[in-house]
Amino acid sequence: MSIEIILLALSPVFIIFVSYEFIKYRRYYDIKDSLANTALALMHQGADAIALIVLMPFFYWLHQYRLFDIELSVLTIFGAFLLQDFLYYWFHKASHHIHWLWAAHVVHHSSTKMNFSTAFRQSLMYPLAGMWLFWLPMILIGFDPLSVFTVVALNLAYQFFVHTQTVNTLGWFEKVFNTPSHHRVHHAINPGYLDKNFAGVLIIWDKLFGT
Ligand SMILES: [Zn+2]
Ligand SMILES: [Zn+2]
């Protein structure tokens, strides 16, 4: 399945970033914590792969009721990224407000460490919690299920890079994109920082909806 292959193909990049950060910024790491994160990532990937195999026939069944036939072009790919990132915002916000979804997402927030390996800290229960429900509108609009899950994977891959304390603010980039400094706020437990920055790739949704 495409989603697994994309993240698997990128895993050497992830490992290089984690290794570099671990060596240079040892203080941000706890070995046990990072090993747990890695084990969780593998279980999460396994659960996702099984869920995609089980659910793909349903996604293609649903796709026959699509509103439009969407051909892949620069414009529609851009549209797919934008729409999926918008839906990701609502998925993430819902994950913090609906107990059923929080039961899966809490795993990601259950460490006091913040480093690249924290991005690996994911629950294997996301498929059961129903993360995939949030992508159904895209399939109904007419995006091919494989394209949808490819975009989902790329969105998650981007988010790996916002899990670090080693990058300060990034100028104009902060205004449009989710960044390490935005996402540190999301992981913080300071009262003023709670329920802020649900962004995947674009921070514009948080600005638009007041989070
Ligand atoms: Zn969160
Ligand atoms: Zn995070």
PDB file of C-alpha atoms and ligand atoms in Angstrom:
ATOM      1  CA  MET A   1       0.000   0.000   0.000  1.00  0.00           C
ATOM      2  CA  SER A   2       1.293   3.376  -0.999  1.00  0.00           C
ATOM      3  CA  ILE A   3       1.048   4.986   2.416  1.00  0.00           C
ATOM      4  CA  GLU A   4       3.286   2.363   4.019  1.00  0.00           C
ATOM      5  CA  ILE A   5       5.828   2.458   1.207  1.00  0.00           C
ATOM      6  CA  ILE A   6       6.164   6.255   1.369  1.00  0.00           C
ATOM      7  CA  LEU A   7       6.871   6.326   5.105  1.00  0.00           C
ATOM      8  CA  LEU A   8       9.085   3.241   4.826  1.00  0.00           C
ATOM      9  CA  ALA A   9      11.058   4.839   1.969  1.00  0.00           C
ATOM     10  CA  LEU A  10      11.541   7.963   4.076  1.00  0.00           C
ATOM     11  CA  SER A  11      12.615   6.041   7.170  1.00  0.00           C
ATOM     12  CA  PRO A  12      16.366   6.414   6.404  1.00  0.00           C
ATOM     13  CA  VAL A  13      15.833  10.213   6.379  1.00  0.00           C
ATOM     14  CA  PHE A  14      13.977   9.990   9.689  1.00  0.00           C
ATOM     15  CA  ILE A  15      16.751   7.844  11.187  1.00  0.00           C
ATOM     16  CA  ILE A  16      19.446  10.315  10.044  1.00  0.00           C
ATOM     17  CA  PHE A  17      17.592  13.239  11.636  1.00  0.00           C
ATOM     18  CA  VAL A  18      16.966  11.341  14.895  1.00  0.00           C
ATOM     19  CA  SER A  19      20.610  10.177  15.064  1.00  0.00           C
ATOM     20  CA  TYR A  20      21.990  13.655  14.409  1.00  0.00           C
ATOM     21  CA  GLU A  21      19.696  15.238  17.008  1.00  0.00           C
ATOM     22  CA  PHE A  22      20.448  12.466  19.506  1.00  0.00           C
ATOM     23  CA  ILE A  23      24.215  12.971  19.197  1.00  0.00           C
ATOM     24  CA  LYS A  24      24.184  16.783  19.104  1.00  0.00           C
ATOM     25  CA  TYR A  25      21.323  17.436  21.559  1.00  0.00           C
ATOM     26  CA  ARG A  26      21.553  14.472  23.903  1.00  0.00           C
ATOM     27  CA  ARG A  27      19.722  16.441  26.641  1.00  0.00           C
ATOM     28  CA  TYR A  28      16.457  16.273  24.703  1.00  0.00           C
ATOM     29  CA  TYR A  29      16.541  12.480  24.658  1.00  0.00           C
ATOM     30  CA  ASP A  30      15.753   9.630  26.972  1.00  0.00           C
ATOM     31  CA  ILE A  31      16.794   6.349  25.388  1.00  0.00           C
ATOM     32  CA  LYS A  32      13.927   4.320  26.897  1.00  0.00           C
ATOM     33  CA  ASP A  33      11.427   6.933  25.712  1.00  0.00           C
ATOM     34  CA  SER A  34      12.792   6.929  22.156  1.00  0.00           C
ATOM     35  CA  LEU A  35      12.863   3.124  22.015  1.00  0.00           C
ATOM     36  CA  ALA A  36       9.212   3.099  23.109  1.00  0.00           C
ATOM     37  CA  ASN A  37       8.450   5.678  20.392  1.00  0.00           C
ATOM     38  CA  THR A  38      10.100   3.488  17.774  1.00  0.00           C
ATOM     39  CA  ALA A  39       8.220   0.368  18.899  1.00  0.00           C
ATOM     40  CA  LEU A  40       4.965   2.353  18.776  1.00  0.00           C
ATOM     41  CA  ALA A  41       5.771   3.572  15.249  1.00  0.00           C
ATOM     42  CA  LEU A  42       6.256   0.001  14.025  1.00  0.00           C
ATOM     43  CA  MET A  43       3.007  -1.181  15.634  1.00  0.00           C
ATOM     44  CA  HIS A  44       1.190   1.849  14.248  1.00  0.00           C
ATOM     45  CA  GLN A  45       2.488   1.158  10.738  1.00  0.00           C
ATOM     46  CA  GLY A  46       1.462  -2.491  11.037  1.00  0.00           C
ATOM     47  CA  ALA A  47      -2.046  -1.600  12.207  1.00  0.00           C
ATOM     48  CA  ASP A  48      -2.370   0.982   9.415  1.00  0.00           C
ATOM     49  CA  ALA A  49      -1.251  -1.507   6.767  1.00  0.00           C
ATOM     50  CA  ILE A  50      -3.795  -4.091   7.936  1.00  0.00           C
ATOM     51  CA  ALA A  51      -6.541  -1.455   8.115  1.00  0.00           C
ATOM     52  CA  LEU A  52      -5.810  -0.267   4.569  1.00  0.00           C
ATOM     53  CA  ILE A  53      -5.931  -3.807   3.200  1.00  0.00           C
ATOM     54  CA  VAL A  54      -9.250  -4.417   4.979  1.00  0.00           C
ATOM     55  CA  LEU A  55     -10.804  -1.034   4.147  1.00  0.00           C
ATOM     56  CA  MET A  56      -9.567  -0.434   0.575  1.00  0.00           C
ATOM     57  CA  PRO A  57     -12.465  -2.415  -1.009  1.00  0.00           C
ATOM     58  CA  PHE A  58     -14.890  -0.224   0.965  1.00  0.00           C
ATOM     59  CA  PHE A  59     -13.087   2.954  -0.165  1.00  0.00           C
ATOM     60  CA  TYR A  60     -13.352   1.872  -3.828  1.00  0.00           C
ATOM     61  CA  TRP A  61     -16.994   0.904  -3.348  1.00  0.00           C
ATOM     62  CA  LEU A  62     -17.643   4.397  -1.974  1.00  0.00           C
ATOM     63  CA  HIS A  63     -15.608   5.945  -4.806  1.00  0.00           C
ATOM     64  CA  GLN A  64     -18.204   4.764  -7.369  1.00  0.00           C
ATOM     65  CA  TYR A  65     -20.637   7.287  -5.824  1.00  0.00           C
ATOM     66  CA  ARG A  66     -18.168  10.165  -6.320  1.00  0.00           C
ATOM     67  CA  LEU A  67     -19.467  13.582  -7.315  1.00  0.00           C
ATOM     68  CA  PHE A  68     -16.727  14.328  -9.861  1.00  0.00           C
ATOM     69  CA  ASP A  69     -14.170  12.473 -11.963  1.00  0.00           C
ATOM     70  CA  ILE A  70     -10.929  14.083 -10.883  1.00  0.00           C
ATOM     71  CA  GLU A  71      -7.946  13.678 -13.201  1.00  0.00           C
ATOM     72  CA  LEU A  72      -4.504  14.097 -11.656  1.00  0.00           C
ATOM     73  CA  SER A  73      -2.987  17.447 -12.626  1.00  0.00           C
ATOM     74  CA  VAL A  74      -0.850  20.042 -10.853  1.00  0.00           C
ATOM     75  CA  LEU A  75      -4.023  21.873  -9.846  1.00  0.00           C
ATOM     76  CA  THR A  76      -5.931  18.827  -8.552  1.00  0.00           C
ATOM     77  CA  ILE A  77      -2.869  17.521  -6.667  1.00  0.00           C
ATOM     78  CA  PHE A  78      -2.538  20.946  -5.033  1.00  0.00           C
ATOM     79  CA  GLY A  79      -6.278  20.801  -4.264  1.00  0.00           C
ATOM     80  CA  ALA A  80      -5.896  17.341  -2.728  1.00  0.00           C
ATOM     81  CA  PHE A  81      -3.079  18.558  -0.448  1.00  0.00           C
ATOM     82  CA  LEU A  82      -5.070  21.597   0.614  1.00  0.00           C
ATOM     83  CA  LEU A  83      -8.292  19.673   1.288  1.00  0.00           C
ATOM     84  CA  GLN A  84      -6.549  16.825   3.114  1.00  0.00           C
ATOM     85  CA  ASP A  85      -4.640  19.272   5.302  1.00  0.00           C
ATOM     86  CA  PHE A  86      -7.927  21.055   6.093  1.00  0.00           C
ATOM     87  CA  LEU A  87      -9.529  17.720   7.040  1.00  0.00           C
ATOM     88  CA  TYR A  88      -6.440  16.810   9.070  1.00  0.00           C
ATOM     89  CA  TYR A  89      -6.941  19.988  11.100  1.00  0.00           C
ATOM     90  CA  TRP A  90     -10.474  18.848  12.007  1.00  0.00           C
ATOM     91  CA  PHE A  91      -9.314  15.305  12.712  1.00  0.00           C
ATOM     92  CA  HIS A  92      -6.633  16.604  15.072  1.00  0.00           C
ATOM     93  CA  LYS A  93      -8.972  19.087  16.743  1.00  0.00           C
ATOM     94  CA  ALA A  94     -11.593  16.350  17.181  1.00  0.00           C
ATOM     95  CA  SER A  95      -8.881  14.097  18.621  1.00  0.00           C
ATOM     96  CA  HIS A  96      -8.418  16.610  21.434  1.00  0.00           C
ATOM     97  CA  HIS A  97     -12.126  17.157  22.107  1.00  0.00           C
ATOM     98  CA  ILE A  98     -13.834  13.791  21.620  1.00  0.00           C
ATOM     99  CA  HIS A  99     -12.891  11.198  24.253  1.00  0.00           C
ATOM    100  CA  TRP A 100     -13.147   8.276  21.806  1.00  0.00           C
ATOM    101  CA  LEU A 101     -10.543   9.841  19.510  1.00  0.00           C
ATOM    102  CA  TRP A 102      -8.401  11.172  22.382  1.00  0.00           C
ATOM    103  CA  ALA A 103      -8.095   7.587  23.638  1.00  0.00           C
ATOM    104  CA  ALA A 104      -5.915   6.951  20.567  1.00  0.00           C
ATOM    105  CA  HIS A 105      -4.261  10.378  20.240  1.00  0.00           C
ATOM    106  CA  VAL A 106      -3.244  10.589  23.920  1.00  0.00           C
ATOM    107  CA  VAL A 107      -0.365   8.220  23.130  1.00  0.00           C
ATOM    108  CA  HIS A 108       1.265  10.949  21.021  1.00  0.00           C
ATOM    109  CA  HIS A 109       1.043  13.368  23.941  1.00  0.00           C
ATOM    110  CA  SER A 110       2.095  10.952  26.666  1.00  0.00           C
ATOM    111  CA  SER A 111       5.806  11.811  26.767  1.00  0.00           C
ATOM    112  CA  THR A 112       7.540  14.696  28.508  1.00  0.00           C
ATOM    113  CA  LYS A 113      10.297  14.578  25.883  1.00  0.00           C
ATOM    114  CA  MET A 114      10.126  16.479  22.596  1.00  0.00           C
ATOM    115  CA  ASN A 115      12.468  15.397  19.838  1.00  0.00           C
ATOM    116  CA  PHE A 116      12.233  13.960  16.306  1.00  0.00           C
ATOM    117  CA  SER A 117      11.512  10.511  17.732  1.00  0.00           C
ATOM    118  CA  THR A 118       8.374  11.911  19.430  1.00  0.00           C
ATOM    119  CA  ALA A 119       6.836  11.982  15.936  1.00  0.00           C
ATOM    120  CA  PHE A 120       7.026   8.153  15.984  1.00  0.00           C
ATOM    121  CA  ARG A 121       4.952   8.020  19.160  1.00  0.00           C
ATOM    122  CA  GLN A 122       1.618   7.014  17.608  1.00  0.00           C
ATOM    123  CA  SER A 123      -1.220   4.752  18.618  1.00  0.00           C
ATOM    124  CA  LEU A 124      -1.965   1.532  16.796  1.00  0.00           C
ATOM    125  CA  MET A 125      -5.636   2.216  17.590  1.00  0.00           C
ATOM    126  CA  TYR A 126      -6.120   5.034  15.029  1.00  0.00           C
ATOM    127  CA  PRO A 127      -7.786   2.725  12.481  1.00  0.00           C
ATOM    128  CA  LEU A 128     -10.213   1.502  15.161  1.00  0.00           C
ATOM    129  CA  ALA A 129     -10.827   5.038  16.421  1.00  0.00           C
ATOM    130  CA  GLY A 130     -11.792   5.957  12.860  1.00  0.00           C
ATOM    131  CA  MET A 131      -9.136   8.383  11.615  1.00  0.00           C
ATOM    132  CA  TRP A 132      -9.953   7.179   8.079  1.00  0.00           C
ATOM    133  CA  LEU A 133     -13.527   8.521   8.402  1.00  0.00           C
ATOM    134  CA  PHE A 134     -12.082  12.027   8.026  1.00  0.00           C
ATOM    135  CA  TRP A 135     -10.760  11.253   4.516  1.00  0.00           C
ATOM    136  CA  LEU A 136     -14.073   9.916   3.179  1.00  0.00           C
ATOM    137  CA  PRO A 137     -15.242  13.353   1.931  1.00  0.00           C
ATOM    138  CA  MET A 138     -12.236  13.381  -0.427  1.00  0.00           C
ATOM    139  CA  ILE A 139     -13.168   9.982  -1.841  1.00  0.00           C
ATOM    140  CA  LEU A 140     -16.783  11.128  -2.273  1.00  0.00           C
ATOM    141  CA  ILE A 141     -15.700  14.322  -4.012  1.00  0.00           C
ATOM    142  CA  GLY A 142     -13.837  12.137  -6.491  1.00  0.00           C
ATOM    143  CA  PHE A 143     -10.208  11.742  -5.439  1.00  0.00           C
ATOM    144  CA  ASP A 144      -8.930   8.217  -6.009  1.00  0.00           C
ATOM    145  CA  PRO A 145      -8.515   6.399  -2.646  1.00  0.00           C
ATOM    146  CA  LEU A 146      -4.857   5.638  -3.388  1.00  0.00           C
ATOM    147  CA  SER A 147      -4.146   9.320  -4.081  1.00  0.00           C
ATOM    148  CA  VAL A 148      -5.946  10.257  -0.871  1.00  0.00           C
ATOM    149  CA  PHE A 149      -3.827   7.944   1.281  1.00  0.00           C
ATOM    150  CA  THR A 150      -0.664   9.026  -0.520  1.00  0.00           C
ATOM    151  CA  VAL A 151      -1.440  12.618   0.443  1.00  0.00           C
ATOM    152  CA  VAL A 152      -2.231  11.487   4.014  1.00  0.00           C
ATOM    153  CA  ALA A 153       1.201   9.804   4.192  1.00  0.00           C
ATOM    154  CA  LEU A 154       3.009  12.878   2.858  1.00  0.00           C
ATOM    155  CA  ASN A 155       1.200  15.089   5.374  1.00  0.00           C
ATOM    156  CA  LEU A 156       2.315  12.796   8.216  1.00  0.00           C
ATOM    157  CA  ALA A 157       5.850  12.693   6.794  1.00  0.00           C
ATOM    158  CA  TYR A 158       6.001  16.516   6.907  1.00  0.00           C
ATOM    159  CA  GLN A 159       4.916  16.445  10.522  1.00  0.00           C
ATOM    160  CA  PHE A 160       7.974  14.403  11.501  1.00  0.00           C
ATOM    161  CA  PHE A 161      10.066  17.558  10.987  1.00  0.00           C
ATOM    162  CA  VAL A 162       8.061  19.751  13.386  1.00  0.00           C
ATOM    163  CA  HIS A 163       8.960  17.534  16.372  1.00  0.00           C
ATOM    164  CA  THR A 164      12.146  19.201  17.541  1.00  0.00           C
ATOM    165  CA  GLN A 165      13.421  21.754  20.030  1.00  0.00           C
ATOM    166  CA  THR A 166      16.512  22.481  17.964  1.00  0.00           C
ATOM    167  CA  VAL A 167      14.860  24.842  15.461  1.00  0.00           C
ATOM    168  CA  ASN A 168      13.863  28.361  16.430  1.00  0.00           C
ATOM    169  CA  THR A 169      11.212  30.442  14.691  1.00  0.00           C
ATOM    170  CA  LEU A 170      11.469  30.510  10.899  1.00  0.00           C
ATOM    171  CA  GLY A 171      10.405  34.016   9.836  1.00  0.00           C
ATOM    172  CA  TRP A 172       7.712  34.281   7.145  1.00  0.00           C
ATOM    173  CA  PHE A 173       7.460  30.459   7.036  1.00  0.00           C
ATOM    174  CA  GLU A 174       5.725  30.588  10.437  1.00  0.00           C
ATOM    175  CA  LYS A 175       2.851  32.566   8.943  1.00  0.00           C
ATOM    176  CA  VAL A 176       1.845  29.863   6.465  1.00  0.00           C
ATOM    177  CA  PHE A 177       3.284  26.560   7.628  1.00  0.00           C
ATOM    178  CA  ASN A 178       3.218  24.441  10.764  1.00  0.00           C
ATOM    179  CA  THR A 179       6.725  24.678  12.242  1.00  0.00           C
ATOM    180  CA  PRO A 180       8.682  23.269  15.203  1.00  0.00           C
ATOM    181  CA  SER A 181       7.854  26.375  17.268  1.00  0.00           C
ATOM    182  CA  HIS A 182       4.109  26.078  16.460  1.00  0.00           C
ATOM    183  CA  HIS A 183       4.100  22.386  17.280  1.00  0.00           C
ATOM    184  CA  ARG A 184       6.060  22.821  20.514  1.00  0.00           C
ATOM    185  CA  VAL A 185       3.139  24.984  21.629  1.00  0.00           C
ATOM    186  CA  HIS A 186       0.764  22.150  20.719  1.00  0.00           C
ATOM    187  CA  HIS A 187       2.729  19.711  22.899  1.00  0.00           C
ATOM    188  CA  ALA A 188       3.136  22.165  25.795  1.00  0.00           C
ATOM    189  CA  ILE A 189       1.020  21.848  28.937  1.00  0.00           C
ATOM    190  CA  ASN A 190       1.133  25.535  29.949  1.00  0.00           C
ATOM    191  CA  PRO A 191      -2.527  26.578  30.494  1.00  0.00           C
ATOM    192  CA  GLY A 192      -2.383  29.267  27.780  1.00  0.00           C
ATOM    193  CA  TYR A 193      -1.041  26.777  25.252  1.00  0.00           C
ATOM    194  CA  LEU A 194      -3.711  24.074  25.649  1.00  0.00           C
ATOM    195  CA  ASP A 195      -5.792  23.242  22.568  1.00  0.00           C
ATOM    196  CA  LYS A 196      -3.639  25.333  20.251  1.00  0.00           C
ATOM    197  CA  ASN A 197      -2.062  24.589  16.861  1.00  0.00           C
ATOM    198  CA  PHE A 198      -3.832  21.523  15.491  1.00  0.00           C
ATOM    199  CA  ALA A 199      -2.157  22.090  12.115  1.00  0.00           C
ATOM    200  CA  GLY A 200      -0.727  19.355   9.934  1.00  0.00           C
ATOM    201  CA  VAL A 201       1.210  21.208   7.236  1.00  0.00           C
ATOM    202  CA  LEU A 202      -0.475  24.625   7.057  1.00  0.00           C
ATOM    203  CA  ILE A 203      -0.920  26.817  10.128  1.00  0.00           C
ATOM    204  CA  ILE A 204      -3.529  28.913   8.280  1.00  0.00           C
ATOM    205  CA  TRP A 205      -6.400  26.728   9.578  1.00  0.00           C
ATOM    206  CA  ASP A 206      -5.471  27.553  13.196  1.00  0.00           C
ATOM    207  CA  LYS A 207      -5.363  31.244  12.339  1.00  0.00           C
ATOM    208  CA  LEU A 208      -8.684  30.964  10.494  1.00  0.00           C
ATOM    209  CA  PHE A 209     -10.503  29.103  13.265  1.00  0.00           C
ATOM    210  CA  GLY A 210      -8.914  30.857  16.232  1.00  0.00           C
ATOM    211  CA  THR A 211      -6.779  28.067  17.644  1.00  0.00           C
TER     212      THR A 211
HETATM  213 ZN    ZN B   1      -2.401  16.614  19.359  1.00  0.00          ZN
HETATM  214 ZN    ZN B   2       3.150  16.107  17.743  1.00  0.00          ZN
END
